[in-house]
Short mmCIF file of N, CA and C in Angstrom, two decimals:
data_model
loop_
_atom_site.label_atom_id
_atom_site.label_comp_id
_atom_site.label_asym_id
_atom_site.label_seq_id
_atom_site.Cartn_x
_atom_site.Cartn_y
_atom_site.Cartn_z
N MET N 1 150.61 36.40 183.63
CA MET N 1 151.51 35.73 184.53
C MET N 1 150.79 35.35 185.83
N LEU N 2 149.91 36.23 186.28
CA LEU N 2 149.17 35.97 187.50
C LEU N 2 148.25 34.76 187.33
N LYS N 3 147.63 34.62 186.16
CA LYS N 3 146.77 33.47 185.88
C LYS N 3 147.57 32.17 185.90
N LEU N 4 148.78 32.20 185.37
CA LEU N 4 149.63 31.01 185.40
C LEU N 4 149.95 30.63 186.84
N PHE N 5 150.31 31.61 187.64
CA PHE N 5 150.59 31.36 189.06
C PHE N 5 149.37 30.77 189.76
N GLU N 6 148.21 31.36 189.50
CA GLU N 6 146.97 30.86 190.10
C GLU N 6 146.70 29.41 189.68
N PHE N 7 146.90 29.12 188.40
CA PHE N 7 146.69 27.76 187.90
C PHE N 7 147.64 26.77 188.57
N VAL N 8 148.90 27.13 188.68
CA VAL N 8 149.90 26.25 189.29
C VAL N 8 149.54 25.97 190.75
N VAL N 9 149.17 27.00 191.49
CA VAL N 9 148.81 26.82 192.91
C VAL N 9 147.60 25.91 193.04
N ARG N 10 146.58 26.14 192.22
CA ARG N 10 145.39 25.28 192.26
C ARG N 10 145.73 23.84 191.91
N PHE N 11 146.57 23.67 190.91
CA PHE N 11 146.97 22.33 190.49
C PHE N 11 147.70 21.61 191.62
N ILE N 12 148.62 22.30 192.26
CA ILE N 12 149.39 21.69 193.35
C ILE N 12 148.47 21.21 194.46
N PHE N 13 147.50 22.03 194.85
CA PHE N 13 146.60 21.62 195.93
C PHE N 13 145.63 20.53 195.49
N ARG N 14 145.18 20.59 194.27
CA ARG N 14 144.21 19.60 193.79
C ARG N 14 144.84 18.22 193.63
N TYR N 15 146.09 18.16 193.20
CA TYR N 15 146.74 16.89 192.90
C TYR N 15 147.83 16.52 193.90
N ARG N 16 147.74 17.03 195.09
CA ARG N 16 148.79 16.79 196.09
C ARG N 16 148.85 15.35 196.58
N LYS N 17 147.80 14.56 196.36
CA LYS N 17 147.79 13.18 196.84
C LYS N 17 148.33 12.19 195.81
N PHE N 18 148.65 12.64 194.64
CA PHE N 18 149.15 11.74 193.60
C PHE N 18 150.65 11.49 193.77
N ASP N 19 151.08 10.32 193.33
CA ASP N 19 152.49 9.95 193.43
C ASP N 19 153.24 10.13 192.12
N VAL N 20 152.51 10.13 190.99
CA VAL N 20 153.12 10.22 189.66
C VAL N 20 152.37 11.26 188.84
N LEU N 21 153.12 12.11 188.16
CA LEU N 21 152.53 13.06 187.21
C LEU N 21 153.03 12.73 185.81
N HIS N 22 152.11 12.63 184.87
CA HIS N 22 152.43 12.36 183.47
C HIS N 22 152.23 13.68 182.73
N CYS N 23 153.31 14.32 182.34
CA CYS N 23 153.27 15.64 181.70
C CYS N 23 153.38 15.47 180.19
N ASN N 24 152.36 15.93 179.46
CA ASN N 24 152.26 15.67 178.02
C ASN N 24 152.92 16.69 177.12
N ASP N 25 153.37 17.80 177.63
CA ASP N 25 154.04 18.80 176.80
C ASP N 25 154.89 19.69 177.69
N LEU N 26 155.56 20.63 177.09
CA LEU N 26 156.48 21.48 177.85
C LEU N 26 155.74 22.35 178.86
N ASN N 27 154.55 22.83 178.52
CA ASN N 27 153.77 23.63 179.46
C ASN N 27 153.38 22.81 180.69
N GLY N 28 152.90 21.60 180.45
CA GLY N 28 152.54 20.71 181.55
C GLY N 28 153.75 20.29 182.37
N PHE N 29 154.88 20.17 181.69
CA PHE N 29 156.13 19.80 182.36
C PHE N 29 156.52 20.88 183.36
N PHE N 30 156.32 22.14 183.00
CA PHE N 30 156.61 23.24 183.92
C PHE N 30 155.73 23.15 185.15
N VAL N 31 154.44 22.86 184.96
CA VAL N 31 153.52 22.72 186.08
C VAL N 31 153.94 21.53 186.96
N GLY N 32 154.32 20.43 186.32
CA GLY N 32 154.81 19.27 187.07
C GLY N 32 156.05 19.60 187.88
N PHE N 33 156.95 20.37 187.31
CA PHE N 33 158.15 20.81 188.03
C PHE N 33 157.77 21.63 189.26
N CYS N 34 156.80 22.52 189.12
CA CYS N 34 156.35 23.33 190.26
C CYS N 34 155.79 22.43 191.36
N CYS N 35 155.08 21.38 190.97
CA CYS N 35 154.58 20.41 191.96
C CYS N 35 155.75 19.72 192.66
N LYS N 36 156.78 19.40 191.90
CA LYS N 36 157.95 18.71 192.47
C LYS N 36 158.67 19.61 193.48
N LEU N 37 158.60 20.91 193.30
CA LEU N 37 159.21 21.82 194.27
C LEU N 37 158.54 21.71 195.63
N THR N 38 157.23 21.45 195.63
CA THR N 38 156.50 21.34 196.89
C THR N 38 156.47 19.91 197.41
N ARG N 39 156.62 18.93 196.52
CA ARG N 39 156.62 17.51 196.89
C ARG N 39 157.78 16.82 196.18
N PRO N 40 158.97 16.87 196.74
CA PRO N 40 160.15 16.33 196.06
C PRO N 40 160.08 14.85 195.70
N LYS N 41 159.25 14.08 196.39
CA LYS N 41 159.18 12.64 196.11
C LYS N 41 158.27 12.29 194.94
N ILE N 42 157.55 13.25 194.41
CA ILE N 42 156.63 12.96 193.30
C ILE N 42 157.44 12.56 192.06
N ILE N 43 156.92 11.61 191.32
CA ILE N 43 157.59 11.12 190.12
C ILE N 43 156.99 11.83 188.91
N ILE N 44 157.86 12.36 188.05
CA ILE N 44 157.42 13.05 186.84
C ILE N 44 157.85 12.24 185.62
N VAL N 45 156.89 11.98 184.75
CA VAL N 45 157.17 11.35 183.46
C VAL N 45 156.84 12.38 182.39
N TYR N 46 157.82 12.73 181.59
CA TYR N 46 157.65 13.71 180.51
C TYR N 46 157.38 12.97 179.22
N ASP N 47 156.24 13.24 178.63
CA ASP N 47 155.81 12.60 177.39
C ASP N 47 155.85 13.64 176.28
N SER N 48 156.92 13.63 175.53
CA SER N 48 157.09 14.60 174.45
C SER N 48 156.49 14.03 173.17
N HIS N 49 155.30 14.51 172.83
CA HIS N 49 154.59 14.00 171.65
C HIS N 49 155.24 14.41 170.34
N GLU N 50 156.00 15.45 170.38
CA GLU N 50 156.75 15.91 169.21
C GLU N 50 158.04 16.54 169.72
N PHE N 51 158.82 17.05 168.83
CA PHE N 51 160.06 17.71 169.24
C PHE N 51 159.67 19.08 169.80
N ALA N 52 159.57 19.18 171.12
CA ALA N 52 158.93 20.30 171.80
C ALA N 52 159.57 21.66 171.51
N ILE N 53 160.87 21.69 171.32
CA ILE N 53 161.50 23.01 171.15
C ILE N 53 161.23 23.59 169.77
N ASN N 54 160.68 22.80 168.87
CA ASN N 54 160.40 23.30 167.52
C ASN N 54 159.02 22.82 167.07
N ASP N 55 158.01 22.98 167.94
CA ASP N 55 156.69 22.45 167.65
C ASP N 55 155.71 23.46 167.06
N VAL N 56 156.09 24.73 167.02
CA VAL N 56 155.22 25.77 166.48
C VAL N 56 155.81 26.29 165.18
N PRO N 57 155.03 26.26 164.09
CA PRO N 57 155.56 26.75 162.81
C PRO N 57 155.94 28.24 162.88
N ASN N 58 156.98 28.59 162.20
CA ASN N 58 157.43 29.98 162.05
C ASN N 58 157.76 30.67 163.37
N GLN N 59 158.22 29.93 164.36
CA GLN N 59 158.61 30.58 165.60
C GLN N 59 160.03 31.13 165.47
N SER N 60 160.31 32.12 166.26
CA SER N 60 161.60 32.79 166.16
C SER N 60 162.71 31.93 166.75
N ALA N 61 163.93 32.25 166.35
CA ALA N 61 165.10 31.54 166.88
C ALA N 61 165.21 31.76 168.38
N ARG N 62 164.83 32.94 168.84
CA ARG N 62 164.86 33.25 170.27
C ARG N 62 163.89 32.34 171.04
N SER N 63 162.70 32.15 170.49
CA SER N 63 161.71 31.27 171.12
C SER N 63 162.22 29.84 171.21
N ILE N 64 162.82 29.36 170.14
CA ILE N 64 163.37 28.00 170.12
C ILE N 64 164.47 27.87 171.17
N LYS N 65 165.33 28.87 171.26
CA LYS N 65 166.44 28.83 172.23
C LYS N 65 165.91 28.83 173.66
N LEU N 66 164.90 29.66 173.95
CA LEU N 66 164.33 29.70 175.29
C LEU N 66 163.68 28.37 175.66
N LYS N 67 162.96 27.77 174.70
CA LYS N 67 162.34 26.47 174.96
C LYS N 67 163.39 25.40 175.22
N LYS N 68 164.48 25.46 174.47
CA LYS N 68 165.55 24.48 174.65
C LYS N 68 166.18 24.62 176.04
N ILE N 69 166.41 25.84 176.48
CA ILE N 69 166.97 26.07 177.81
C ILE N 69 166.01 25.57 178.88
N LEU N 70 164.72 25.91 178.74
CA LEU N 70 163.72 25.48 179.72
C LEU N 70 163.60 23.96 179.75
N GLU N 71 163.51 23.34 178.58
CA GLU N 71 163.38 21.89 178.53
C GLU N 71 164.63 21.21 179.09
N GLY N 72 165.79 21.74 178.77
CA GLY N 72 167.04 21.18 179.28
C GLY N 72 167.13 21.25 180.80
N PHE N 73 166.62 22.32 181.37
CA PHE N 73 166.60 22.45 182.83
C PHE N 73 165.59 21.49 183.44
N LEU N 74 164.37 21.48 182.90
CA LEU N 74 163.30 20.67 183.48
C LEU N 74 163.54 19.18 183.35
N ILE N 75 164.15 18.76 182.25
CA ILE N 75 164.30 17.33 181.98
C ILE N 75 165.15 16.63 183.03
N LYS N 76 165.96 17.40 183.75
CA LYS N 76 166.77 16.83 184.83
C LYS N 76 165.90 16.33 185.99
N PHE N 77 164.68 16.82 186.07
CA PHE N 77 163.78 16.46 187.16
C PHE N 77 162.81 15.35 186.79
N ALA N 78 162.86 14.89 185.56
CA ALA N 78 161.97 13.81 185.11
C ALA N 78 162.56 12.45 185.47
N HIS N 79 161.71 11.56 185.89
CA HIS N 79 162.15 10.19 186.17
C HIS N 79 162.15 9.35 184.91
N GLY N 80 161.45 9.82 183.89
CA GLY N 80 161.41 9.12 182.62
C GLY N 80 160.93 10.05 181.52
N VAL N 81 161.33 9.76 180.29
CA VAL N 81 160.94 10.55 179.13
C VAL N 81 160.40 9.60 178.08
N ILE N 82 159.23 9.91 177.54
CA ILE N 82 158.61 9.11 176.48
C ILE N 82 158.64 9.93 175.20
N ASN N 83 159.06 9.31 174.11
CA ASN N 83 159.07 9.96 172.79
C ASN N 83 158.28 9.13 171.81
N VAL N 84 157.86 9.75 170.71
CA VAL N 84 157.04 9.05 169.72
C VAL N 84 157.87 8.29 168.69
N SER N 85 159.16 8.59 168.62
CA SER N 85 159.98 7.91 167.61
C SER N 85 161.42 7.79 168.10
N ASP N 86 162.12 6.87 167.48
CA ASP N 86 163.53 6.68 167.83
C ASP N 86 164.37 7.90 167.47
N SER N 87 164.03 8.57 166.35
CA SER N 87 164.82 9.73 165.93
C SER N 87 164.71 10.87 166.95
N ILE N 88 163.51 11.09 167.48
CA ILE N 88 163.34 12.14 168.49
C ILE N 88 164.03 11.71 169.79
N ALA N 89 163.91 10.43 170.14
CA ALA N 89 164.59 9.92 171.35
C ALA N 89 166.10 10.10 171.23
N ASN N 90 166.65 9.82 170.06
CA ASN N 90 168.09 9.99 169.85
C ASN N 90 168.50 11.46 169.97
N GLU N 91 167.66 12.36 169.45
CA GLU N 91 167.97 13.79 169.53
C GLU N 91 167.92 14.27 170.98
N TYR N 92 166.93 13.80 171.73
CA TYR N 92 166.86 14.15 173.16
C TYR N 92 168.08 13.63 173.90
N SER N 93 168.50 12.42 173.58
CA SER N 93 169.70 11.85 174.21
C SER N 93 170.92 12.71 173.90
N ARG N 94 171.02 13.14 172.66
CA ARG N 94 172.16 13.96 172.25
C ARG N 94 172.13 15.34 172.92
N LEU N 95 170.95 15.98 172.93
CA LEU N 95 170.84 17.33 173.48
C LEU N 95 170.98 17.39 174.99
N TYR N 96 170.37 16.42 175.68
CA TYR N 96 170.24 16.52 177.13
C TYR N 96 170.97 15.41 177.90
N ASN N 97 171.72 14.58 177.19
CA ASN N 97 172.48 13.50 177.84
C ASN N 97 171.60 12.61 178.73
N ILE N 98 170.49 12.19 178.16
CA ILE N 98 169.60 11.29 178.92
C ILE N 98 169.57 9.92 178.27
#
């Protein structure tokens, strides 16, 4: 957990001059959200290359539920969401009302 905190702090200071963050997965989206806490005007684009809440084979139902809660919370802070297919885009629209 300490390493994650260290990474987030370093990222925030290193990329503080940027206006747009393109987050390629749920982990990156969390880091982008942390940047937005320090710079509310930064624009976040979430690029979901796959259905993020179910991207790891054989993951537990608890893991899927936690990812869904996290993604549902974070997606409210994105200025845009990119998906690889219409079916995933439709599912995101249904799940998160975007």
